Coordinates of N, CA and C in Angstrom, one line a residue:
Chain A
D27 N 0.8 -1.2 0.0 CA 0.0 0.0 0.0 C 0.9 1.2 0.0
I28 N 0.4 2.3 -0.6 CA 1.1 3.6 -0.6 C 0.9 4.3 0.7
Q29 N 1.9 4.7 1.4 CA 1.8 5.4 2.6 C 1.9 6.9 2.4
M30 N 1.0 7.6 3.0 CA 0.9 9.1 2.9 C 1.3 9.7 4.2
T31 N 2.4 10.4 4.3 CA 2.9 11.0 5.5 C 2.6 12.5 5.4
Q32 N 1.8 12.9 6.3 CA 1.3 14.3 6.3 C 2.0 15.1 7.5
S33 N 2.4 16.3 7.2 CA 3.0 17.1 8.3 C 2.6 18.6 8.1
P34 N 2.5 19.4 9.2 CA 2.6 18.9 10.6 C 1.3 18.2 11.0
A35 N 1.2 17.6 12.1 CA 0.0 17.0 12.6 C -1.0 18.0 13.1
S36 N -0.4 19.1 13.6 CA -1.2 20.2 14.0 C -0.5 21.5 13.8
L37 N -1.3 22.6 13.6 CA -0.7 23.9 13.2 C -1.6 25.0 13.8
S38 N -0.9 26.0 14.4 CA -1.6 27.1 14.9 C -1.1 28.4 14.2
A39 N -2.1 29.1 13.6 CA -1.7 30.3 12.8 C -2.6 31.5 13.1
S40 N -2.2 32.7 12.7 CA -3.0 33.9 13.0 C -3.8 34.2 11.7
L41 N -4.9 34.9 11.9 CA -5.7 35.4 10.8 C -4.8 36.2 9.8
G42 N -5.0 36.0 8.5 CA -4.2 36.7 7.5 C -2.9 36.0 7.2
E43 N -2.5 35.1 8.0 CA -1.2 34.4 7.8 C -1.3 33.4 6.6
T44 N -0.2 33.0 6.1 CA -0.1 32.0 5.0 C 0.4 30.7 5.7
V45 N -0.3 29.6 5.4 CA 0.1 28.3 6.0 C 0.3 27.3 4.9
T46 N 1.2 26.3 5.2 CA 1.5 25.3 4.2 C 1.5 23.9 4.9
I47 N 0.8 23.0 4.3 CA 0.7 21.6 4.8 C 1.4 20.7 3.8
E48 N 2.2 19.8 4.3 CA 2.9 18.9 3.3 C 2.4 17.5 3.4
C49 N 2.6 16.8 2.3 CA 2.2 15.4 2.2 C 3.2 14.7 1.4
L50 N 3.8 13.6 1.9 CA 4.8 12.8 1.3 C 4.3 11.4 1.0
A51 N 4.4 11.0 -0.3 CA 3.9 9.6 -0.6 C 5.1 8.7 -0.6
S52 N 4.9 7.4 -0.3 CA 5.9 6.5 -0.2 C 6.5 6.0 -1.6
E53 N 5.8 6.4 -2.6 CA 6.3 6.2 -4.0 C 5.6 7.2 -4.9
D54 N 6.1 7.3 -6.1 CA 5.6 8.3 -7.1 C 4.1 8.1 -7.3
I55 N 3.3 9.1 -7.1 CA 1.9 9.0 -7.4 C 1.5 9.9 -8.6
Y56 N 2.4 10.4 -9.3 CA 2.2 11.1 -10.6 C 1.1 12.1 -10.5
S57 N 1.1 12.9 -9.5 CA 0.2 14.0 -9.2 C -1.3 13.6 -8.9
N58 N -1.5 12.3 -8.7 CA -2.8 11.8 -8.4 C -3.1 12.0 -6.9
L59 N -3.2 13.3 -6.5 CA -3.3 13.7 -5.1 C -4.4 14.7 -4.9
A60 N -5.2 14.4 -3.9 CA -6.3 15.3 -3.6 C -6.2 15.8 -2.1
W61 N -6.8 16.9 -1.9 CA -6.8 17.5 -0.5 C -8.3 17.7 -0.2
Y62 N -8.6 17.4 1.1 CA -9.9 17.6 1.6 C -9.8 18.4 2.9
Q63 N -10.9 19.1 3.1 CA -11.1 19.9 4.4 C -12.3 19.3 5.1
Q64 N -12.0 19.1 6.4 CA -13.1 18.6 7.3 C -13.3 19.5 8.4
K65 N -14.5 20.2 8.4 CA -14.8 21.1 9.6 C -15.4 20.2 10.7
P66 N -15.3 20.7 11.9 CA -15.8 19.9 13.1 C -17.2 19.4 12.9
G67 N -17.4 18.1 13.1 CA -18.7 17.5 13.0 C -19.3 17.4 11.6
K68 N -18.5 17.7 10.6 CA -19.0 17.6 9.2 C -18.2 16.6 8.4
S69 N -18.7 16.3 7.2 CA -18.0 15.4 6.3 C -16.9 16.1 5.6
P70 N -15.9 15.4 5.2 CA -14.8 16.0 4.4 C -15.3 16.6 3.1
Q71 N -14.7 17.6 2.6 CA -15.1 18.3 1.4 C -13.8 18.4 0.5
L72 N -14.0 18.1 -0.8 CA -12.9 18.2 -1.7 C -12.4 19.6 -2.0
L73 N -11.2 19.9 -1.8 CA -10.6 21.2 -2.1 C -9.8 21.2 -3.4
I74 N -8.9 20.3 -3.5 CA -7.9 20.2 -4.6 C -7.9 18.8 -5.2
Y75 N -7.8 18.7 -6.5 CA -7.6 17.4 -7.1 C -6.5 17.5 -8.2
Y76 N -5.9 16.3 -8.5 CA -4.8 16.3 -9.4 C -3.7 17.3 -9.0
A77 N -3.5 17.3 -7.7 CA -2.4 18.0 -7.0 C -2.6 19.6 -7.0
N78 N -3.2 20.1 -8.1 CA -3.2 21.6 -8.2 C -4.5 22.2 -8.8
S79 N -5.5 21.3 -9.0 CA -6.8 21.8 -9.6 C -7.8 22.1 -8.5
L80 N -8.2 23.3 -8.5 CA -9.2 23.8 -7.5 C -10.6 23.3 -7.8
N81 N -11.2 22.7 -6.8 CA -12.6 22.2 -7.0 C -13.5 23.4 -7.1
D82 N -14.6 23.2 -7.8 CA -15.6 24.3 -7.9 C -16.0 24.9 -6.6
G83 N -16.1 26.2 -6.5 CA -16.6 26.8 -5.3 C -15.5 27.0 -4.2
V84 N -14.3 26.5 -4.4 CA -13.3 26.6 -3.3 C -12.6 28.0 -3.5
P85 N -12.4 28.7 -2.4 CA -11.8 30.0 -2.5 C -10.4 29.9 -3.1
S86 N -10.0 31.0 -3.9 CA -8.8 31.0 -4.5 C -7.6 31.1 -3.6
R87 N -7.8 31.4 -2.3 CA -6.7 31.4 -1.4 C -6.1 30.0 -1.1
F88 N -6.8 29.0 -1.5 CA -6.3 27.6 -1.4 C -5.6 27.3 -2.7
S89 N -4.4 26.7 -2.6 CA -3.7 26.2 -3.8 C -2.9 24.9 -3.4
G90 N -2.7 24.1 -4.5 CA -2.0 22.9 -4.3 C -0.8 22.8 -5.3
S91 N 0.2 22.2 -4.9 CA 1.4 22.0 -5.8 C 2.1 20.7 -5.4
G92 N 3.1 20.4 -6.3 CA 3.9 19.2 -6.0 C 3.9 18.3 -7.2
S93 N 4.7 17.3 -7.1 CA 4.9 16.2 -8.1 C 5.6 15.1 -7.5
G94 N 5.6 14.0 -8.2 CA 6.4 12.8 -7.7 C 5.8 12.3 -6.4
T95 N 6.6 12.5 -5.3 CA 6.2 12.0 -4.0 C 5.9 13.1 -3.0
Q96 N 6.2 14.4 -3.4 CA 6.0 15.5 -2.5 C 5.0 16.5 -3.0
Y97 N 4.1 16.8 -2.1 CA 2.9 17.7 -2.4 C 2.7 18.6 -1.2
S98 N 2.0 19.7 -1.5 CA 1.7 20.7 -0.5 C 0.4 21.4 -0.8
L99 N -0.2 21.8 0.3 CA -1.4 22.6 0.3 C -1.1 23.9 0.9
K100 N -1.4 25.0 0.2 CA -1.1 26.4 0.8 C -2.4 27.1 1.0
I101 N -2.5 27.8 2.1 CA -3.7 28.6 2.3 C -3.2 30.0 2.6
N102 N -3.5 30.9 1.7 CA -3.1 32.3 1.8 C -4.2 33.1 2.6
S103 N -3.7 34.1 3.3 CA -4.6 35.0 4.1 C -5.6 34.2 4.9
L104 N -5.2 33.5 5.9 CA -6.0 32.6 6.7 C -7.3 33.3 7.2
Q105 N -8.4 32.6 7.0 CA -9.7 33.1 7.5 C -10.2 32.2 8.7
S106 N -11.0 32.7 9.5 CA -11.5 32.0 10.6 C -12.3 30.7 10.2
E107 N -12.9 30.8 9.0 CA -13.6 29.6 8.6 C -12.7 28.5 8.0
D108 N -11.4 28.7 8.0 CA -10.5 27.7 7.5 C -10.0 26.8 8.7
V109 N -10.5 27.0 9.9 CA -10.2 26.1 11.0 C -10.8 24.8 10.7
S110 N -10.0 23.8 10.5 CA -10.5 22.5 10.1 C -9.4 21.5 10.2
I111 N -9.7 20.2 9.9 CA -8.6 19.2 9.7 C -8.5 19.0 8.2
Y112 N -7.3 19.0 7.7 CA -7.0 18.8 6.3 C -6.3 17.5 6.0
F113 N -6.8 16.8 5.0 CA -6.3 15.4 4.7 C -5.8 15.4 3.2
C114 N -4.7 14.7 3.0 CA -4.3 14.4 1.6 C -4.8 13.0 1.3
Q115 N -4.9 12.7 0.0 CA -5.3 11.3 -0.4 C -4.7 11.0 -1.7
Q116 N -4.1 9.9 -1.8 CA -3.6 9.5 -3.1 C -4.6 8.6 -3.8
N117 N -4.9 9.0 -5.1 CA -5.8 8.2 -5.9 C -5.1 7.6 -7.1
Y118 N -3.8 7.3 -6.9 CA -3.1 6.7 -8.0 C -3.3 5.1 -8.0
D119 N -3.2 4.5 -6.9 CA -3.3 3.1 -6.8 C -4.1 2.6 -5.6
S120 N -4.9 1.5 -5.8 CA -5.7 0.9 -4.8 C -4.8 0.1 -3.8
P121 N -5.1 0.2 -2.5 CA -6.1 1.0 -1.9 C -5.8 2.4 -1.8
Y122 N -6.8 3.3 -2.0 CA -6.6 4.7 -2.0 C -6.4 5.2 -0.6
T123 N -5.3 5.7 -0.3 CA -4.9 6.0 1.1 C -4.8 7.5 1.4
F124 N -5.1 7.7 2.7 CA -5.1 9.1 3.2 C -3.9 9.4 4.1
G125 N -3.6 10.7 4.2 CA -2.7 11.1 5.2 C -3.4 11.1 6.6
A126 N -2.7 11.3 7.7 CA -3.3 11.2 9.0 C -4.1 12.5 9.4
G127 N -3.9 13.5 8.6 CA -4.6 14.8 8.8 C -3.7 15.8 9.5
T128 N -4.0 17.1 9.2 CA -3.4 18.2 9.9 C -4.5 19.1 10.5
K129 N -4.5 19.3 11.8 CA -5.5 20.1 12.5 C -5.0 21.5 12.5
L130 N -5.7 22.4 11.9 CA -5.4 23.8 11.8 C -6.3 24.6 12.7
E131 N -5.6 25.3 13.6 CA -6.3 26.2 14.6 C -5.8 27.6 14.5
L132 N -6.6 28.5 15.1 CA -6.2 29.9 15.1 C -5.4 30.2 16.3
K133 N -4.4 31.0 16.2 CA -3.6 31.4 17.3 C -4.3 32.5 18.0
Chain B
Q2 N -29.0 19.8 -7.2 CA -27.7 19.7 -6.6 C -27.4 18.3 -6.2
V3 N -26.2 17.9 -6.2 CA -25.8 16.5 -5.8 C -26.0 16.4 -4.3
Q4 N -26.7 15.3 -3.9 CA -26.9 15.0 -2.5 C -26.7 13.5 -2.3
L5 N -26.1 13.2 -1.2 CA -26.0 11.8 -0.8 C -26.5 11.7 0.7
Q6 N -27.7 11.1 0.8 CA -28.3 11.1 2.1 C -28.2 9.7 2.7
Q7 N -27.5 9.6 3.8 CA -27.2 8.3 4.5 C -28.2 8.0 5.5
S8 N -28.3 6.7 5.9 CA -29.3 6.3 6.9 C -28.8 6.7 8.3
G9 N -29.6 6.3 9.3 CA -29.3 6.8 10.6 C -28.3 5.9 11.4
A10 N -27.9 6.4 12.6 CA -26.9 5.7 13.4 C -27.3 4.3 13.8
E11 N -26.3 3.5 13.9 CA -26.6 2.1 14.2 C -25.9 1.7 15.5
L12 N -26.6 0.9 16.4 CA -25.9 0.3 17.5 C -26.1 -1.2 17.3
A13 N -25.0 -1.9 17.3 CA -25.0 -3.3 17.0 C -24.2 -4.1 18.0
K14 N -24.6 -5.4 18.2 CA -23.9 -6.2 19.1 C -22.7 -6.9 18.3
P15 N -21.7 -7.3 19.1 CA -20.6 -8.0 18.4 C -21.1 -9.3 17.8
G16 N -20.6 -9.5 16.6 CA -21.0 -10.7 15.8 C -22.1 -10.5 14.9
S17 N -22.8 -9.4 15.0 CA -24.0 -9.2 14.2 C -23.6 -8.4 12.9
S18 N -24.6 -8.1 12.1 CA -24.3 -7.3 10.9 C -25.2 -6.1 10.8
V19 N -24.8 -5.1 10.1 CA -25.6 -3.9 9.8 C -25.5 -3.6 8.3
K20 N -26.6 -3.0 7.8 CA -26.6 -2.6 6.4 C -27.0 -1.1 6.4
I21 N -26.1 -0.3 5.9 CA -26.3 1.2 5.9 C -26.5 1.6 4.4
S22 N -27.3 2.7 4.3 CA -27.7 3.1 2.9 C -27.2 4.5 2.6
C23 N -27.2 4.8 1.3 CA -26.8 6.1 0.8 C -27.6 6.4 -0.4
K24 N -28.6 7.3 -0.3 CA -29.5 7.6 -1.4 C -28.9 8.8 -2.1
A25 N -28.7 8.6 -3.4 CA -28.1 9.7 -4.3 C -29.2 10.4 -5.0
S26 N -29.0 11.7 -5.2 CA -29.9 12.5 -6.0 C -29.1 13.7 -6.6
G27 N -29.7 14.2 -7.7 CA -29.1 15.4 -8.3 C -28.1 15.0 -9.4
Y28 N -28.0 13.8 -9.7 CA -27.1 13.4 -10.8 C -27.5 12.0 -11.3
T29 N -26.9 11.5 -12.4 CA -27.2 10.2 -12.9 C -26.4 9.2 -12.1
F30 N -27.2 8.4 -11.3 CA -26.6 7.5 -10.4 C -25.7 6.5 -11.0
T31 N -26.0 6.0 -12.2 CA -25.2 5.0 -12.8 C -23.9 5.5 -13.5
S32 N -23.7 6.8 -13.5 CA -22.6 7.4 -14.2 C -21.3 7.5 -13.3
Y33 N -21.5 7.3 -12.0 CA -20.3 7.6 -11.1 C -20.3 6.4 -10.1
A34 N -19.0 6.0 -9.8 CA -18.8 5.0 -8.8 C -19.2 5.6 -7.4
M35 N -19.6 4.7 -6.5 CA -19.9 5.1 -5.1 C -18.8 4.4 -4.3
H36 N -18.1 5.3 -3.5 CA -17.1 4.8 -2.6 C -17.6 4.8 -1.2
W37 N -16.9 4.0 -0.4 CA -17.2 4.0 1.1 C -15.9 4.2 1.8
I38 N -16.0 5.1 2.8 CA -14.8 5.5 3.6 C -15.1 5.4 5.1
K39 N -14.2 4.8 5.8 CA -14.3 4.6 7.3 C -13.5 5.7 8.0
Q40 N -14.1 6.3 9.0 CA -13.4 7.3 9.8 C -13.5 6.9 11.3
T41 N -12.4 6.5 11.9 CA -12.4 6.2 13.3 C -12.4 7.5 14.1
T42 N -12.6 7.3 15.4 CA -12.7 8.5 16.3 C -11.4 9.2 16.4
G43 N -10.3 8.5 16.1 CA -9.0 9.1 16.0 C -8.8 9.9 14.8
Q44 N -9.8 10.1 14.0 CA -9.9 10.8 12.7 C -9.3 10.2 11.5
A45 N -8.6 9.0 11.6 CA -8.0 8.4 10.4 C -9.1 8.0 9.4
L46 N -8.8 8.2 8.2 CA -9.7 7.8 7.1 C -9.2 6.6 6.4
E47 N -10.1 5.6 6.1 CA -9.7 4.4 5.4 C -10.7 4.2 4.2
W48 N -10.1 4.0 3.0 CA -11.0 3.7 1.9 C -11.4 2.2 2.0
T49 N -12.7 1.9 1.9 CA -13.2 0.6 2.1 C -13.4 -0.2 0.8
G50 N -13.9 0.6 -0.2 CA -14.1 0.0 -1.5 C -15.1 0.8 -2.3
Y51 N -15.4 0.4 -3.5 CA -16.3 1.1 -4.4 C -17.2 0.1 -5.2
I52 N -18.3 0.7 -5.6 CA -19.1 -0.1 -6.5 C -19.5 0.8 -7.7
A53 N -19.5 0.2 -8.9 CA -20.0 0.9 -10.1 C -21.4 0.6 -10.2
P54 N -22.3 1.6 -10.0 CA -23.7 1.3 -10.0 C -24.3 0.7 -11.3
G55 N -23.7 1.1 -12.4 CA -24.2 0.7 -13.7 C -24.0 -0.8 -13.9
S56 N -22.9 -1.3 -13.5 CA -22.6 -2.7 -13.8 C -22.7 -3.6 -12.5
G57 N -22.6 -2.9 -11.4 CA -22.6 -3.7 -10.1 C -21.2 -4.2 -9.8
G58 N -20.2 -3.8 -10.6 CA -18.9 -4.2 -10.3 C -18.3 -3.6 -9.1
T59 N -17.5 -4.3 -8.3 CA -17.0 -3.8 -7.1 C -15.5 -4.0 -7.0
K60 N -14.9 -3.1 -6.2 CA -13.4 -3.3 -5.8 C -13.3 -2.9 -4.4
Y61 N -12.6 -3.8 -3.6 CA -12.5 -3.7 -2.2 C -11.1 -3.5 -1.8
N62 N -10.9 -2.7 -0.7 CA -9.6 -2.7 0.0 C -9.5 -4.1 0.6
E63 N -8.3 -4.7 0.3 CA -8.1 -6.1 0.8 C -8.4 -6.2 2.3
K64 N -8.2 -5.2 3.0 CA -8.4 -5.2 4.5 C -9.9 -5.4 4.8
F65 N -10.8 -5.0 3.9 CA -12.2 -5.0 4.2 C -12.9 -6.2 3.4
K66 N -12.2 -7.0 2.7 CA -12.8 -8.2 2.0 C -13.3 -9.1 3.1
G67 N -14.5 -9.5 3.0 CA -15.1 -10.4 4.0 C -15.8 -9.6 5.1
K68 N -15.5 -8.3 5.2 CA -16.1 -7.5 6.2 C -17.2 -6.6 5.6
A69 N -16.9 -6.0 4.4 CA -17.9 -5.1 3.8 C -18.4 -5.8 2.5
T70 N -19.7 -5.6 2.2 CA -20.3 -6.0 1.0 C -21.1 -4.8 0.4
L71 N -20.7 -4.4 -0.8 CA -21.4 -3.3 -1.4 C -22.4 -3.7 -2.5
T72 N -23.5 -3.1 -2.4 CA -24.6 -3.4 -3.4 C -25.3 -2.0 -3.8
V73 N -26.1 -2.1 -4.8 CA -26.9 -0.9 -5.2 C -28.3 -1.4 -5.6
D74 N -29.2 -0.4 -5.5 CA -30.5 -0.6 -6.1 C -30.7 0.6 -7.0
K75 N -30.6 0.3 -8.3 CA -30.6 1.3 -9.3 C -32.0 2.0 -9.4
S76 N -33.0 1.2 -9.1 CA -34.4 1.8 -9.2 C -34.6 2.9 -8.2
S77 N -33.9 2.9 -7.1 CA -34.0 4.0 -6.1 C -32.8 4.8 -5.9
S78 N -31.8 4.6 -6.8 CA -30.5 5.3 -6.7 C -29.9 5.3 -5.3
T79 N -29.9 4.1 -4.8 CA -29.4 3.9 -3.4 C -28.3 2.9 -3.4
A80 N -27.2 3.2 -2.7 CA -26.1 2.3 -2.5 C -26.1 1.8 -1.1
Y81 N -25.6 0.6 -0.9 CA -25.7 0.0 0.4 C -24.3 -0.6 0.8
M82 N -24.0 -0.6 2.0 CA -22.8 -1.3 2.5 C -23.2 -2.1 3.7
Q83 N -23.0 -3.4 3.6 CA -23.3 -4.3 4.7 C -22.0 -4.6 5.4
L84 N -21.9 -4.5 6.7 CA -20.8 -4.9 7.5 C -21.1 -6.1 8.4
S85 N -20.3 -7.1 8.3 CA -20.6 -8.4 8.9 C -19.6 -8.7 10.0
S86 N -20.0 -9.7 10.9 CA -19.2 -10.2 11.9 C -18.6 -9.0 12.7
L87 N -19.4 -8.1 13.2 CA -19.0 -6.9 13.8 C -18.2 -7.1 15.1
T88 N -17.1 -6.3 15.2 CA -16.4 -6.3 16.5 C -16.2 -4.8 16.9
P89 N -15.8 -4.5 18.1 CA -15.6 -3.1 18.5 C -14.7 -2.3 17.5
V90 N -13.8 -3.0 16.8 CA -12.9 -2.3 15.9 C -13.6 -1.7 14.7
D91 N -14.8 -2.2 14.5 CA -15.7 -1.7 13.4 C -16.4 -0.4 13.8
T92 N -16.3 0.0 15.1 CA -17.0 1.2 15.5 C -16.3 2.4 14.8
A93 N -17.1 3.2 14.1 CA -16.6 4.3 13.3 C -17.7 5.0 12.6
V94 N -17.4 6.1 12.0 CA -18.3 6.7 11.1 C -18.0 6.3 9.7
Y95 N -19.0 5.9 8.9 CA -18.9 5.4 7.6 C -19.5 6.4 6.6
Y96 N -18.7 6.8 5.6 CA -19.2 7.8 4.6 C -19.4 7.1 3.3
C97 N -20.4 7.4 2.6 CA -20.4 7.2 1.1 C -19.9 8.4 0.4
A98 N -19.3 8.3 -0.7 CA -18.8 9.4 -1.4 C -18.8 9.1 -2.9
R99 N -19.2 10.1 -3.7 CA -19.2 9.9 -5.1 C -17.8 10.0 -5.7
G100 N -17.5 9.1 -6.6 CA -16.1 9.0 -7.1 C -16.0 9.8 -8.4
R101 N -15.0 10.6 -8.5 CA -14.6 11.3 -9.8 C -13.2 10.8 -10.0
G102 N -13.1 9.8 -10.9 CA -11.9 9.0 -10.9 C -11.8 8.3 -9.6
H103 N -10.7 8.4 -8.9 CA -10.7 7.8 -7.6 C -10.4 8.8 -6.5
Y104 N -10.9 10.0 -6.7 CA -11.1 11.0 -5.6 C -12.6 11.2 -5.4
F105 N -12.9 11.9 -4.4 CA -14.3 11.9 -3.9 C -14.9 13.4 -3.9
D106 N -15.8 13.6 -4.8 CA -16.2 15.0 -4.9 C -17.5 15.4 -4.1
Y107 N -18.3 14.4 -3.7 CA -19.4 14.7 -2.9 C -19.5 13.5 -1.8
W108 N -19.7 13.9 -0.6 CA -19.8 13.0 0.5 C -21.1 13.0 1.2
G109 N -21.6 11.8 1.7 CA -22.7 11.8 2.5 C -22.4 12.4 3.9
Q110 N -23.4 12.5 4.7 CA -23.2 13.1 6.1 C -22.6 12.1 7.1
G111 N -22.5 10.8 6.7 CA -21.9 9.8 7.5 C -22.9 9.1 8.4
V112 N -22.5 7.9 8.7 CA -23.3 7.0 9.6 C -22.4 6.5 10.7
M113 N -22.8 6.8 12.0 CA -22.1 6.3 13.1 C -22.5 4.9 13.4
V114 N -21.6 4.0 13.3 CA -21.9 2.6 13.7 C -21.1 2.3 15.0
T115 N -21.8 1.9 16.0 CA -21.3 1.6 17.3 C -21.5 0.1 17.6
V116 N -20.4 -0.6 17.9 CA -20.5 -2.0 18.2 C -20.2 -2.2 19.6
S117 N -21.2 -2.7 20.3 CA -21.0 -2.8 21.8 C -22.0 -3.8 22.3
S118 N -21.6 -4.6 23.3 CA -22.5 -5.6 23.9 C -23.4 -4.9 25.0

């Protein structure tokens, strides 16, 4: 199985700050990487697919980048509604595996 | 608009089975795979498997073979997941999610399955 190592596990940032979350795959996943946001008590929601494509309706302050085994999610100008857990997921090979999540809080 | 409406919470005894449902609306049910994802209280997400509603074809995570059985009822645009031989390890929230390729663009609200004697 492809292992997804996500970092950091938790992150505290101030409003307006820029934050970056990293995801490392145990092998090349050829940009088949998605990012999800899960707000407290809610279902995950798709933010980014194919490493850098923004899903419909997602604010442009979210962006994804990376290739090979290394990927990142960047949030510019942090807003209060961005407090969530963020997960990466590889959809290159079955079983489709997730990172352990990054809990983003406001400082 | 696309909606996935899941059935209610389940409390089950060890060794029993439960069958949870996911009713799709707002799109052509047979055009997209339906995936199922397990989330434990520790927040970890695990992909369980998917079913292609048009053909009924399935693909399972090896870890869930023998545990989960995926079916659909095309007439009601509803997908089902049956979990068998339940143990406390199966206690989790289970989501259905529409597949776009093998990522998930719409999710149900989740079903809490609690296994306890």
